[in-house]
PDB file of C-alpha atoms and ligand atoms in Angstrom:
ATOM      1  CA  MET R 688      30.064 -18.792  -7.494  1.00 90.00           C
ATOM      2  CA  THR R 689      32.416 -18.056  -4.734  1.00 96.00           C
ATOM      3  CA  ARG R 690      35.515 -18.987  -5.505  1.00 98.00           C
ATOM      4  CA  HIS R 691      37.683 -20.778  -2.304  1.00 98.00           C
ATOM      5  CA  PHE R 692      41.202 -21.431  -1.736  1.00 98.00           C
ATOM      6  CA  LEU R 693      41.430 -24.653   0.589  1.00 99.00           C
ATOM      7  CA  ARG R 694      44.003 -26.849  -1.587  1.00 98.00           C
ATOM      8  CA  ASP R 695      46.666 -26.492  -4.327  1.00 98.00           C
ATOM      9  CA  ASP R 696      44.187 -27.982  -7.011  1.00 98.00           C
ATOM     10  CA  ASP R 697      41.268 -25.815  -6.422  1.00 98.00           C
ATOM     11  CA  ILE R 698      42.911 -23.598  -9.188  1.00 98.00           C
ATOM     12  CA  SER R 699      43.535 -24.770 -12.659  1.00 98.00           C
ATOM     13  CA  PRO R 700      47.071 -24.792 -14.234  1.00 98.00           C
ATOM     14  CA  GLU R 701      45.882 -21.282 -16.028  1.00 98.00           C
ATOM     15  CA  GLU R 702      44.439 -20.029 -12.960  1.00 98.00           C
ATOM     16  CA  GLN R 703      47.767 -20.954 -11.116  1.00 98.00           C
ATOM     17  CA  SER R 704      49.636 -18.465 -14.178  1.00 98.00           C
ATOM     18  CA  GLU R 705      47.095 -16.162 -13.868  1.00 98.00           C
ATOM     19  CA  ILE R 706      47.708 -15.520  -9.946  1.00 98.00           C
ATOM     20  CA  LEU R 707      51.225 -15.853 -10.179  1.00 98.00           C
ATOM     21  CA  ALA R 708      51.264 -13.246 -13.343  1.00 98.00           C
ATOM     22  CA  LEU R 709      49.422 -10.955 -11.131  1.00 98.00           C
ATOM     23  CA  ALA R 710      51.811 -11.329  -8.246  1.00 98.00           C
ATOM     24  CA  ALA R 711      55.025 -10.072 -10.082  1.00 98.00           C
ATOM     25  CA  GLU R 712      52.780  -7.398 -11.271  1.00 98.00           C
ATOM     26  CA  MET R 713      51.804  -6.339  -7.838  1.00 98.00           C
ATOM     27  CA  LYS R 714      55.247  -7.142  -6.252  1.00 98.00           C
ATOM     28  CA  ALA R 715      56.695  -4.546  -8.834  1.00 98.00           C
ATOM     29  CA  ASP R 716      53.883  -1.965  -8.084  1.00 98.00           C
ATOM     30  CA  ARG R 717      53.033  -2.584  -4.526  1.00 97.00           C
ATOM     31  CA  PHE R 718      49.997  -0.313  -4.038  1.00 97.00           C
ATOM     32  CA  SER R 719      48.695  -0.657  -7.526  1.00 96.00           C
ATOM     33  CA  ARG R 720      45.546  -2.708  -6.248  1.00 97.00           C
ATOM     34  CA  ARG R 721      43.141  -1.525  -4.144  1.00 98.00           C
ATOM     35  CA  PRO R 722      39.767  -3.745  -4.052  1.00 98.00           C
ATOM     36  CA  LEU R 723      39.604  -3.588  -0.121  1.00 98.00           C
ATOM     37  CA  GLU R 724      39.514   0.124  -0.024  1.00 98.00           C
ATOM     38  CA  GLY R 725      36.555   1.384   2.482  1.00 97.00           C
ATOM     39  CA  PRO R 726      38.510  -0.452   4.197  1.00 98.00           C
ATOM     40  CA  GLN R 727      36.777  -3.623   4.341  1.00 98.00           C
ATOM     41  CA  THR R 728      37.583  -6.200   6.694  1.00 98.00           C
ATOM     42  CA  VAL R 729      39.117  -9.126   6.293  1.00 98.00           C
ATOM     43  CA  ALA R 730      38.946 -11.753   9.010  1.00 98.00           C
ATOM     44  CA  VAL R 731      42.112 -13.810   9.743  1.00 98.00           C
ATOM     45  CA  ILE R 732      41.904 -16.686  12.124  1.00 98.00           C
ATOM     46  CA  PHE R 733      44.689 -18.789  13.898  1.00 98.00           C
ATOM     47  CA  ASP R 734      44.094 -21.956  15.637  1.00 97.00           C
ATOM     48  CA  LYS R 735      48.032 -22.257  15.459  1.00 97.00           C
ATOM     49  CA  SER R 736      51.290 -20.565  15.799  1.00 97.00           C
ATOM     50  CA  SER R 737      52.673 -18.055  12.745  1.00 98.00           C
ATOM     51  CA  THR R 738      54.833 -15.518  12.091  1.00 98.00           C
ATOM     52  CA  ARG R 739      55.116 -15.083   8.677  1.00 98.00           C
ATOM     53  CA  THR R 740      51.380 -15.680   7.847  1.00 98.00           C
ATOM     54  CA  ARG R 741      50.200 -13.266  10.585  1.00 98.00           C
ATOM     55  CA  VAL R 742      52.438 -10.329   8.904  1.00 98.00           C
ATOM     56  CA  SER R 743      51.899 -10.901   5.127  1.00 98.00           C
ATOM     57  CA  PHE R 744      48.393 -11.397   5.502  1.00 99.00           C
ATOM     58  CA  ALA R 745      48.014  -8.328   7.583  1.00 98.00           C
ATOM     59  CA  VAL R 746      50.229  -6.223   5.748  1.00 98.00           C
ATOM     60  CA  GLY R 747      48.919  -7.562   2.384  1.00 98.00           C
ATOM     61  CA  ILE R 748      45.027  -6.731   3.202  1.00 98.00           C
ATOM     62  CA  ALA R 749      46.292  -3.169   4.487  1.00 98.00           C
ATOM     63  CA  ASP R 750      48.398  -2.922   1.055  1.00 98.00           C
ATOM     64  CA  LEU R 751      45.002  -3.821  -0.781  1.00 98.00           C
ATOM     65  CA  GLY R 752      43.232  -0.715   1.329  1.00 98.00           C
ATOM     66  CA  GLY R 753      41.404  -2.829   3.901  1.00 98.00           C
ATOM     67  CA  GLN R 754      41.775  -4.078   7.456  1.00 98.00           C
ATOM     68  CA  PRO R 755      42.845  -7.425   9.017  1.00 98.00           C
ATOM     69  CA  LEU R 756      41.268  -8.884  11.920  1.00 98.00           C
ATOM     70  CA  ILE R 757      43.362 -11.196  13.399  1.00 98.00           C
ATOM     71  CA  ILE R 758      41.311 -13.745  15.547  1.00 97.00           C
ATOM     72  CA  SER R 759      43.245 -16.340  17.753  1.00 96.00           C
ATOM     73  CA  THR R 760      40.852 -19.189  18.098  1.00 94.00           C
ATOM     74  CA  ALA R 761      41.718 -19.218  22.053  1.00 90.00           C
ATOM     75  CA  ASN R 762      39.823 -16.143  22.554  1.00 90.00           C
ATOM     76  CA  SER R 763      36.958 -16.671  20.085  1.00 93.00           C
ATOM     77  CA  GLN R 764      33.855 -18.811  20.093  1.00 94.00           C
ATOM     78  CA  LEU R 765      35.317 -21.490  17.552  1.00 93.00           C
ATOM     79  CA  GLY R 766      37.476 -24.349  18.720  1.00 86.00           C
ATOM     80  CA  GLY R 767      34.612 -26.494  20.038  1.00 85.00           C
ATOM     81  CA  LYS R 768      32.262 -23.850  21.413  1.00 92.00           C
ATOM     82  CA  GLU R 769      30.631 -22.888  17.837  1.00 96.00           C
ATOM     83  CA  THR R 770      30.657 -24.769  14.543  1.00 97.00           C
ATOM     84  CA  PRO R 771      32.728 -23.518  11.475  1.00 97.00           C
ATOM     85  CA  SER R 772      29.448 -23.072   9.362  1.00 97.00           C
ATOM     86  CA  ASP R 773      27.715 -20.735  11.996  1.00 97.00           C
ATOM     87  CA  THR R 774      31.037 -18.910  12.292  1.00 97.00           C
ATOM     88  CA  ALA R 775      31.007 -18.791   8.784  1.00 97.00           C
ATOM     89  CA  ARG R 776      27.414 -17.067   8.254  1.00 97.00           C
ATOM     90  CA  VAL R 777      27.992 -14.617  11.030  1.00 98.00           C
ATOM     91  CA  LEU R 778      31.743 -13.531   9.402  1.00 98.00           C
ATOM     92  CA  GLU R 779      30.179 -13.161   6.009  1.00 97.00           C
ATOM     93  CA  ARG R 780      27.753 -10.670   7.293  1.00 98.00           C
ATOM     94  CA  MET R 781      30.534  -8.153   8.194  1.00 98.00           C
ATOM     95  CA  VAL R 782      33.872  -9.359   6.302  1.00 98.00           C
ATOM     96  CA  ALA R 783      35.338  -9.329   2.733  1.00 98.00           C
ATOM     97  CA  ALA R 784      37.011 -12.793   3.053  1.00 98.00           C
ATOM     98  CA  ILE R 785      38.013 -15.610   5.480  1.00 98.00           C
ATOM     99  CA  VAL R 786      41.672 -16.794   5.870  1.00 98.00           C
ATOM    100  CA  TRP R 787      42.146 -19.607   8.500  1.00 98.00           C
ATOM    101  CA  ARG R 788      45.093 -21.282   9.976  1.00 98.00           C
ATOM    102  CA  THR R 789      43.362 -24.822  11.175  1.00 98.00           C
ATOM    103  CA  TYR R 790      44.344 -28.376  11.776  1.00 97.00           C
ATOM    104  CA  GLY R 791      41.909 -30.737   9.871  1.00 97.00           C
ATOM    105  CA  GLN R 792      40.979 -29.934   6.392  1.00 98.00           C
ATOM    106  CA  ALA R 793      37.149 -30.555   7.480  1.00 98.00           C
ATOM    107  CA  GLY R 794      36.826 -27.691   9.280  1.00 97.00           C
ATOM    108  CA  LEU R 795      37.831 -25.349   6.424  1.00 98.00           C
ATOM    109  CA  GLU R 796      35.478 -27.221   4.193  1.00 98.00           C
ATOM    110  CA  GLU R 797      32.650 -26.984   6.558  1.00 98.00           C
ATOM    111  CA  MET R 798      33.632 -23.240   6.730  1.00 98.00           C
ATOM    112  CA  ALA R 799      33.379 -22.819   2.689  1.00 98.00           C
ATOM    113  CA  LYS R 800      30.333 -24.680   2.349  1.00 98.00           C
ATOM    114  CA  ASN R 801      28.270 -22.281   4.216  1.00 97.00           C
ATOM    115  CA  THR R 802      29.651 -18.758   3.446  1.00 97.00           C
ATOM    116  CA  THR R 803      29.618 -16.620   0.524  1.00 96.00           C
ATOM    117  CA  VAL R 804      32.739 -14.975   1.214  1.00 98.00           C
ATOM    118  CA  PRO R 805      36.005 -16.353  -0.354  1.00 98.00           C
ATOM    119  CA  VAL R 806      37.932 -18.615   2.501  1.00 98.00           C
ATOM    120  CA  ILE R 807      41.376 -19.246   2.085  1.00 99.00           C
ATOM    121  CA  ASN R 808      43.560 -21.988   3.875  1.00 99.00           C
ATOM    122  CA  SER R 809      46.762 -20.581   5.588  1.00 98.00           C
ATOM    123  CA  LEU R 810      47.712 -23.916   6.366  1.00 98.00           C
ATOM    124  CA  SER R 811      46.068 -27.140   7.837  1.00 98.00           C
ATOM    125  CA  ASP R 812      47.553 -30.398   8.495  1.00 98.00           C
ATOM    126  CA  ASP R 813      47.090 -31.501   5.037  1.00 98.00           C
ATOM    127  CA  PHE R 814      47.903 -28.304   2.918  1.00 99.00           C
ATOM    128  CA  HIS R 815      50.031 -25.191   2.893  1.00 99.00           C
ATOM    129  CA  PRO R 816      49.003 -23.467  -0.348  1.00 99.00           C
ATOM    130  CA  CYS R 817      49.551 -20.265  -0.074  1.00 99.00           C
ATOM    131  CA  GLN R 818      53.047 -21.096   0.575  1.00 99.00           C
ATOM    132  CA  LEU R 819      53.467 -22.950  -2.540  1.00 99.00           C
ATOM    133  CA  LEU R 820      52.172 -20.177  -4.649  1.00 99.00           C
ATOM    134  CA  ALA R 821      55.153 -17.712  -2.702  1.00 99.00           C
ATOM    135  CA  ASP R 822      57.371 -20.797  -3.358  1.00 99.00           C
ATOM    136  CA  LEU R 823      56.483 -21.088  -7.225  1.00 99.00           C
ATOM    137  CA  LEU R 824      56.843 -17.089  -7.569  1.00 99.00           C
ATOM    138  CA  THR R 825      60.165 -17.335  -6.055  1.00 99.00           C
ATOM    139  CA  ILE R 826      61.217 -20.202  -7.967  1.00 99.00           C
ATOM    140  CA  GLN R 827      60.070 -18.458 -11.396  1.00 98.00           C
ATOM    141  CA  GLU R 828      61.934 -15.435 -10.206  1.00 98.00           C
ATOM    142  CA  HIS R 829      65.293 -17.556 -10.004  1.00 98.00           C
ATOM    143  CA  LYS R 830      64.872 -20.100 -12.872  1.00 98.00           C
ATOM    144  CA  GLY R 831      62.058 -18.609 -15.089  1.00 98.00           C
ATOM    145  CA  ASP R 832      59.693 -20.899 -16.881  1.00 98.00           C
ATOM    146  CA  LEU R 833      57.906 -23.536 -14.107  1.00 98.00           C
ATOM    147  CA  ALA R 834      57.173 -26.054 -16.535  1.00 98.00           C
ATOM    148  CA  GLY R 835      59.674 -28.590 -17.166  1.00 98.00           C
ATOM    149  CA  LEU R 836      61.637 -28.092 -13.904  1.00 99.00           C
ATOM    150  CA  THR R 837      62.549 -31.063 -11.508  1.00 99.00           C
ATOM    151  CA  VAL R 838      61.969 -30.139  -7.541  1.00 99.00           C
ATOM    152  CA  THR R 839      62.419 -32.335  -4.890  1.00 99.00           C
ATOM    153  CA  PHE R 840      60.749 -32.175  -1.382  1.00 99.00           C
ATOM    154  CA  VAL R 841      62.755 -33.713   0.984  1.00 99.00           C
ATOM    155  CA  GLY R 842      61.280 -34.687   4.739  1.00 98.00           C
ATOM    156  CA  ASP R 843      57.563 -35.513   5.930  1.00 98.00           C
ATOM    157  CA  GLY R 844      55.974 -36.297   2.408  1.00 98.00           C
ATOM    158  CA  GLY R 845      52.679 -36.815   4.236  1.00 98.00           C
ATOM    159  CA  SER R 846      52.693 -33.438   5.579  1.00 98.00           C
ATOM    160  CA  ASN R 847      50.705 -30.183   4.456  1.00 98.00           C
ATOM    161  CA  MET R 848      54.063 -29.289   2.673  1.00 99.00           C
ATOM    162  CA  GLY R 849      54.540 -32.545   1.103  1.00 98.00           C
ATOM    163  CA  HIS R 850      51.305 -32.683  -0.018  1.00 99.00           C
ATOM    164  CA  SER R 851      51.183 -29.100  -1.673  1.00 99.00           C
ATOM    165  CA  TYR R 852      54.292 -29.820  -3.206  1.00 99.00           C
ATOM    166  CA  ALA R 853      53.228 -32.519  -5.040  1.00 99.00           C
ATOM    167  CA  LEU R 854      49.739 -30.637  -6.132  1.00 99.00           C
ATOM    168  CA  ALA R 855      50.917 -27.124  -7.010  1.00 99.00           C
ATOM    169  CA  CYS R 856      54.089 -27.823  -8.677  1.00 99.00           C
ATOM    170  CA  THR R 857      52.469 -30.918 -10.864  1.00 99.00           C
ATOM    171  CA  THR R 858      49.777 -28.090 -11.629  1.00 98.00           C
ATOM    172  CA  ALA R 859      52.658 -25.752 -12.792  1.00 98.00           C
ATOM    173  CA  GLY R 860      53.600 -28.684 -14.969  1.00 98.00           C
ATOM    174  CA  MET R 861      56.969 -29.423 -12.632  1.00 99.00           C
ATOM    175  CA  HIS R 862      58.614 -32.691 -12.278  1.00 99.00           C
ATOM    176  CA  VAL R 863      57.949 -33.055  -8.312  1.00 99.00           C
ATOM    177  CA  ARG R 864      60.147 -35.756  -6.461  1.00 99.00           C
ATOM    178  CA  ILE R 865      59.143 -36.377  -2.783  1.00 98.00           C
ATOM    179  CA  ALA R 866      61.944 -38.047  -0.904  1.00 98.00           C
ATOM    180  CA  CYS R 867      60.955 -39.211   2.481  1.00 98.00           C
ATOM    181  CA  PRO R 868      60.966 -42.465   4.730  1.00 98.00           C
ATOM    182  CA  PRO R 869      58.515 -44.683   3.698  1.00 98.00           C
ATOM    183  CA  SER R 870      56.433 -44.359   6.763  1.00 97.00           C
ATOM    184  CA  PHE R 871      56.202 -40.936   5.929  1.00 98.00           C
ATOM    185  CA  SER R 872      54.791 -40.940   2.358  1.00 98.00           C
ATOM    186  CA  PRO R 873      52.004 -38.855   1.479  1.00 98.00           C
ATOM    187  CA  GLN R 874      48.531 -39.618   1.038  1.00 98.00           C
ATOM    188  CA  PRO R 875      48.190 -42.215  -1.519  1.00 98.00           C
ATOM    189  CA  SER R 876      44.663 -40.006  -2.594  1.00 98.00           C
ATOM    190  CA  VAL R 877      46.941 -36.842  -2.975  1.00 98.00           C
ATOM    191  CA  VAL R 878      49.727 -39.043  -5.132  1.00 98.00           C
ATOM    192  CA  GLY R 879      46.631 -40.104  -7.397  1.00 98.00           C
ATOM    193  CA  ASP R 880      45.272 -36.499  -7.301  1.00 98.00           C
ATOM    194  CA  ALA R 881      48.811 -35.115  -8.589  1.00 98.00           C
ATOM    195  CA  ARG R 882      49.391 -37.826 -10.964  1.00 98.00           C
ATOM    196  CA  ALA R 883      46.421 -37.000 -12.741  1.00 98.00           C
ATOM    197  CA  ILE R 884      46.900 -33.270 -12.609  1.00 98.00           C
ATOM    198  CA  ALA R 885      50.642 -34.211 -14.368  1.00 98.00           C
ATOM    199  CA  GLU R 886      49.410 -36.399 -16.868  1.00 98.00           C
ATOM    200  CA  GLN R 887      47.443 -33.303 -18.257  1.00 98.00           C
ATOM    201  CA  SER R 888      50.336 -30.460 -17.445  1.00 98.00           C
ATOM    202  CA  GLY R 889      53.012 -32.843 -18.398  1.00 98.00           C
ATOM    203  CA  GLY R 890      54.699 -32.952 -15.184  1.00 98.00           C
ATOM    204  CA  SER R 891      55.034 -35.563 -12.966  1.00 98.00           C
ATOM    205  CA  ILE R 892      55.183 -37.022  -9.353  1.00 98.00           C
ATOM    206  CA  THR R 893      57.453 -39.702  -7.968  1.00 98.00           C
ATOM    207  CA  VAL R 894      57.795 -40.905  -4.373  1.00 98.00           C
ATOM    208  CA  LEU R 895      61.624 -42.132  -3.369  1.00 98.00           C
ATOM    209  CA  HIS R 896      62.983 -43.540  -0.199  1.00 98.00           C
ATOM    210  CA  SER R 897      66.684 -42.340  -0.918  1.00 98.00           C
ATOM    211  CA  LEU R 898      67.729 -38.747  -0.757  1.00 98.00           C
ATOM    212  CA  ASP R 899      70.983 -39.435  -2.918  1.00 98.00           C
ATOM    213  CA  GLU R 900      68.343 -40.412  -5.627  1.00 98.00           C
ATOM    214  CA  ALA R 901      65.777 -37.973  -5.198  1.00 98.00           C
ATOM    215  CA  VAL R 902      67.898 -34.651  -5.819  1.00 98.00           C
ATOM    216  CA  GLU R 903      69.929 -35.931  -8.696  1.00 98.00           C
ATOM    217  CA  GLY R 904      69.742 -33.288 -11.296  1.00 98.00           C
ATOM    218  CA  SER R 905      67.210 -31.352  -9.402  1.00 98.00           C
ATOM    219  CA  ASP R 906      66.359 -27.902 -10.087  1.00 99.00           C
ATOM    220  CA  VAL R 907      64.894 -26.668  -6.689  1.00 99.00           C
ATOM    221  CA  VAL R 908      65.310 -28.586  -3.284  1.00 99.00           C
ATOM    222  CA  VAL R 909      63.116 -27.982  -0.724  1.00 99.00           C
ATOM    223  CA  THR R 910      62.602 -29.047   2.919  1.00 99.00           C
ATOM    224  CA  ASP R 911      60.624 -28.521   6.173  1.00 98.00           C
ATOM    225  CA  THR R 912      60.323 -29.153   9.379  1.00 98.00           C
ATOM    226  CA  TRP R 913      60.398 -32.848  10.770  1.00 98.00           C
ATOM    227  CA  VAL R 914      57.809 -31.926  13.355  1.00 98.00           C
ATOM    228  CA  SER R 915      55.216 -29.928  11.920  1.00 98.00           C
ATOM    229  CA  MET R 916      52.598 -28.251  14.447  1.00 98.00           C
ATOM    230  CA  GLY R 917      50.578 -30.806  16.284  1.00 97.00           C
ATOM    231  CA  LYS R 918      53.110 -33.119  16.227  1.00 97.00           C
ATOM    232  CA  GLU R 919      55.334 -32.333  19.046  1.00 97.00           C
ATOM    233  CA  ALA R 920      54.883 -35.323  20.981  1.00 98.00           C
ATOM    234  CA  GLU R 921      56.574 -37.706  18.021  1.00 98.00           C
ATOM    235  CA  LYS R 922      59.407 -34.950  18.016  1.00 98.00           C
ATOM    236  CA  ALA R 923      61.898 -38.029  19.472  1.00 98.00           C
ATOM    237  CA  GLU R 924      60.947 -41.105  17.300  1.00 97.00           C
ATOM    238  CA  ARG R 925      60.852 -38.632  14.211  1.00 98.00           C
ATOM    239  CA  VAL R 926      64.403 -37.020  14.724  1.00 97.00           C
ATOM    240  CA  ALA R 927      65.310 -40.575  15.073  1.00 97.00           C
ATOM    241  CA  THR R 928      63.391 -41.643  11.552  1.00 98.00           C
ATOM    242  CA  PHE R 929      64.424 -38.669   9.465  1.00 98.00           C
ATOM    243  CA  GLY R 930      68.185 -38.702  10.173  1.00 95.00           C
ATOM    244  CA  SER R 931      69.125 -39.873   6.925  1.00 96.00           C
ATOM    245  CA  PHE R 932      67.063 -37.062   4.985  1.00 98.00           C
ATOM    246  CA  GLN R 933      68.678 -34.012   6.135  1.00 98.00           C
ATOM    247  CA  VAL R 934      69.767 -31.914   3.421  1.00 98.00           C
ATOM    248  CA  GLY R 935      73.507 -30.729   3.696  1.00 98.00           C
ATOM    249  CA  ALA R 936      76.241 -29.970   1.355  1.00 98.00           C
ATOM    250  CA  GLU R 937      76.790 -33.398   0.015  1.00 98.00           C
ATOM    251  CA  ALA R 938      72.835 -33.503  -0.985  1.00 98.00           C
ATOM    252  CA  MET R 939      73.064 -30.067  -2.650  1.00 98.00           C
ATOM    253  CA  GLY R 940      75.994 -31.215  -4.589  1.00 98.00           C
ATOM    254  CA  LYS R 941      74.022 -33.809  -6.333  1.00 98.00           C
ATOM    255  CA  ALA R 942      71.236 -31.283  -7.493  1.00 98.00           C
ATOM    256  CA  ARG R 943      72.384 -29.084 -10.094  1.00 98.00           C
ATOM    257  CA  GLY R 944      75.038 -27.095  -9.950  1.00 98.00           C
ATOM    258  CA  ASP R 945      72.517 -23.666 -10.177  1.00 98.00           C
ATOM    259  CA  ALA R 946      70.203 -25.434  -8.177  1.00 98.00           C
ATOM    260  CA  ILE R 947      68.132 -23.643  -5.079  1.00 99.00           C
ATOM    261  CA  PHE R 948      67.446 -24.345  -1.880  1.00 99.00           C
ATOM    262  CA  LEU R 949      63.905 -23.319  -0.278  1.00 99.00           C
ATOM    263  CA  HIS R 950      62.240 -23.544   2.859  1.00 99.00           C
ATOM    264  CA  CYS R 951      59.025 -22.172   4.365  1.00 98.00           C
ATOM    265  CA  LEU R 952      60.262 -21.445   7.855  1.00 98.00           C
ATOM    266  CA  PRO R 953      60.489 -21.679  10.514  1.00 98.00           C
ATOM    267  CA  ALA R 954      63.820 -24.208  10.226  1.00 98.00           C
ATOM    268  CA  ASP R 955      65.529 -26.045  12.892  1.00 98.00           C
ATOM    269  CA  ARG R 956      69.028 -25.467  11.661  1.00 98.00           C
ATOM    270  CA  GLY R 957      71.167 -29.043  12.241  1.00 98.00           C
ATOM    271  CA  PHE R 958      67.803 -30.962  11.904  1.00 98.00           C
ATOM    272  CA  GLU R 959      66.289 -30.891   8.155  1.00 98.00           C
ATOM    273  CA  VAL R 960      69.082 -28.508   6.813  1.00 98.00           C
ATOM    274  CA  THR R 961      72.335 -27.743   8.056  1.00 98.00           C
ATOM    275  CA  PRO R 962      73.633 -24.306   8.673  1.00 98.00           C
ATOM    276  CA  GLU R 963      75.927 -23.935   5.611  1.00 98.00           C
ATOM    277  CA  VAL R 964      73.240 -25.027   2.842  1.00 98.00           C
ATOM    278  CA  ILE R 965      70.229 -22.524   4.347  1.00 98.00           C
ATOM    279  CA  ASP R 966      72.275 -19.745   5.158  1.00 98.00           C
ATOM    280  CA  GLY R 967      74.578 -20.760   1.823  1.00 98.00           C
ATOM    281  CA  PRO R 968      74.807 -19.031  -1.662  1.00 98.00           C
ATOM    282  CA  GLN R 969      71.894 -21.249  -3.118  1.00 98.00           C
ATOM    283  CA  SER R 970      69.399 -20.713  -0.627  1.00 98.00           C
ATOM    284  CA  VAL R 971      66.636 -18.086  -1.556  1.00 99.00           C
ATOM    285  CA  ILE R 972      64.750 -18.396   1.697  1.00 99.00           C
ATOM    286  CA  TRP R 973      64.304 -14.558   2.484  1.00 98.00           C
ATOM    287  CA  ASP R 974      63.016 -14.241  -1.133  1.00 98.00           C
ATOM    288  CA  GLU R 975      60.549 -16.707  -0.513  1.00 99.00           C
ATOM    289  CA  SER R 976      59.387 -15.461   2.847  1.00 98.00           C
ATOM    290  CA  GLU R 977      58.874 -12.087   1.348  1.00 98.00           C
ATOM    291  CA  ASN R 978      56.859 -13.499  -1.628  1.00 99.00           C
ATOM    292  CA  ARG R 979      54.052 -14.477   0.942  1.00 99.00           C
ATOM    293  CA  LEU R 980      53.301 -11.029   0.622  1.00 99.00           C
ATOM    294  CA  HIS R 981      52.793 -10.739  -3.114  1.00 98.00           C
ATOM    295  CA  ALA R 982      51.503 -14.144  -3.567  1.00 99.00           C
ATOM    296  CA  GLN R 983      48.651 -13.672  -0.959  1.00 98.00           C
ATOM    297  CA  LYS R 984      47.721 -10.228  -2.193  1.00 98.00           C
ATOM    298  CA  ALA R 985      47.355 -11.406  -5.849  1.00 98.00           C
ATOM    299  CA  LEU R 986      45.356 -14.461  -4.589  1.00 98.00           C
ATOM    300  CA  MET R 987      43.256 -11.991  -2.775  1.00 98.00           C
ATOM    301  CA  VAL R 988      42.888  -9.601  -5.831  1.00 98.00           C
ATOM    302  CA  TRP R 989      41.624 -12.842  -8.056  1.00 98.00           C
ATOM    303  CA  LEU R 990      39.181 -14.331  -5.742  1.00 98.00           C
ATOM    304  CA  LEU R 991      37.369 -11.090  -4.847  1.00 98.00           C
ATOM    305  CA  GLU R 992      37.299 -10.673  -8.687  1.00 96.00           C
ATOM    306  CA  HIS R 993      36.040 -14.376  -9.237  1.00 93.00           C
ATOM    307  CA  ALA R 994      33.395 -13.920  -6.116  1.00 81.00           C
TER     308      ALA R 994
HETATM  309  N1   CP M1996      55.785 -20.440   6.489  1.00 93.53           N
HETATM  310  C1   CP M1996      54.882 -20.111   7.417  1.00 93.53           C
HETATM  311  O1   CP M1996      53.739 -20.689   7.071  1.00 93.53           O
HETATM  312  O2   CP M1996      55.285 -19.405   8.619  1.00 93.53           O
HETATM  313  P1   CP M1996      54.367 -19.227   9.836  1.00 93.53           P
HETATM  314  O3   CP M1996      54.396 -20.210  10.881  1.00 93.53           O
HETATM  315  O4   CP M1996      55.386 -18.439  10.565  1.00 93.53           O
HETATM  316  O5   CP M1996      53.357 -18.380   9.340  1.00 93.53           O
HETATM  317  N1  NVA M1997      54.963 -28.127   8.068  1.00 93.53           N
HETATM  318  C1  NVA M1997      55.049 -27.304   9.183  1.00 93.53           C
HETATM  319  C2  NVA M1997      55.007 -25.929   8.176  1.00 93.53           C
HETATM  320  C3  NVA M1997      55.002 -24.203   9.004  1.00 93.53           C
HETATM  321  C4  NVA M1997      55.105 -23.197   8.420  1.00 93.53           C
HETATM  322  C5  NVA M1997      53.841 -27.003  10.114  1.00 93.53           C
HETATM  323  O1  NVA M1997      52.738 -27.608   9.499  1.00 93.53           O
HETATM  324  O2  NVA M1997      53.891 -26.810  11.367  1.00 93.53           O
END
């Protein structure tokens, strides 16, 4: 049966380790795997803006011997004119996989249900699982074994990044802390899913509303924009609410001395993070951004092998 990657918990802990190991292997030998030789085409669809995702998928698909077909929803029949299921049926006759950055998770699910080729979520309102594969690869490179590490995600706990941190890091056996204002907590169903995963993996999930408490002794501190794509109209209200959740030197000083800092980017310096932290010695954001390429290539190889 075709496997899809719509949320971080679509893969088991063993499968996640397998994909991360493959990513490390392929990073060391960039052109070693060519499953898309032909070239076969992968459709990469964008309903929202992107720099890293667009470039890393386009380059990664080419590295695998294939060719990317970048589709902007504004110039396609998706986005109200044609259903995801009809689009899926058309695309599967021509492409090897579908990568889609969109708003609602339901569209991705409909796409996946109606196609025989793998569908990859390259960011929705609810999850950003490709980013998490890159982040886990980065954490592994800097800290070694993931299981047992403490990671604190600071910011909008109900955002795609907050949710993906909850699911992907508990899958990896990590202790996850989400630090957020109460009104921006993760969806209870996602916390419940993360808790069930953590019970099996030996990790844990805690939602906290105090930044100081949440970063205390952490191995990894992560933040993201306070204003995700689609939430621009709420900017003033969000900036006012998130003010006490800025990651600055003081917060990093409460984490472990050897803690690393991650941010999926794009960043708003002076809002969710100070320049001295994001551009400082503990920041690994450029490795993290490069790892989008390696992690997604491994994911595509793995999904094509399991199709
Ligand atoms: N981190 C990330 O997904 O960046 P883009 O929006 O530039 O793709
Ligand atoms: N949470 C951010 C991530 C951007 C890559 C957003 O959805 O805009």
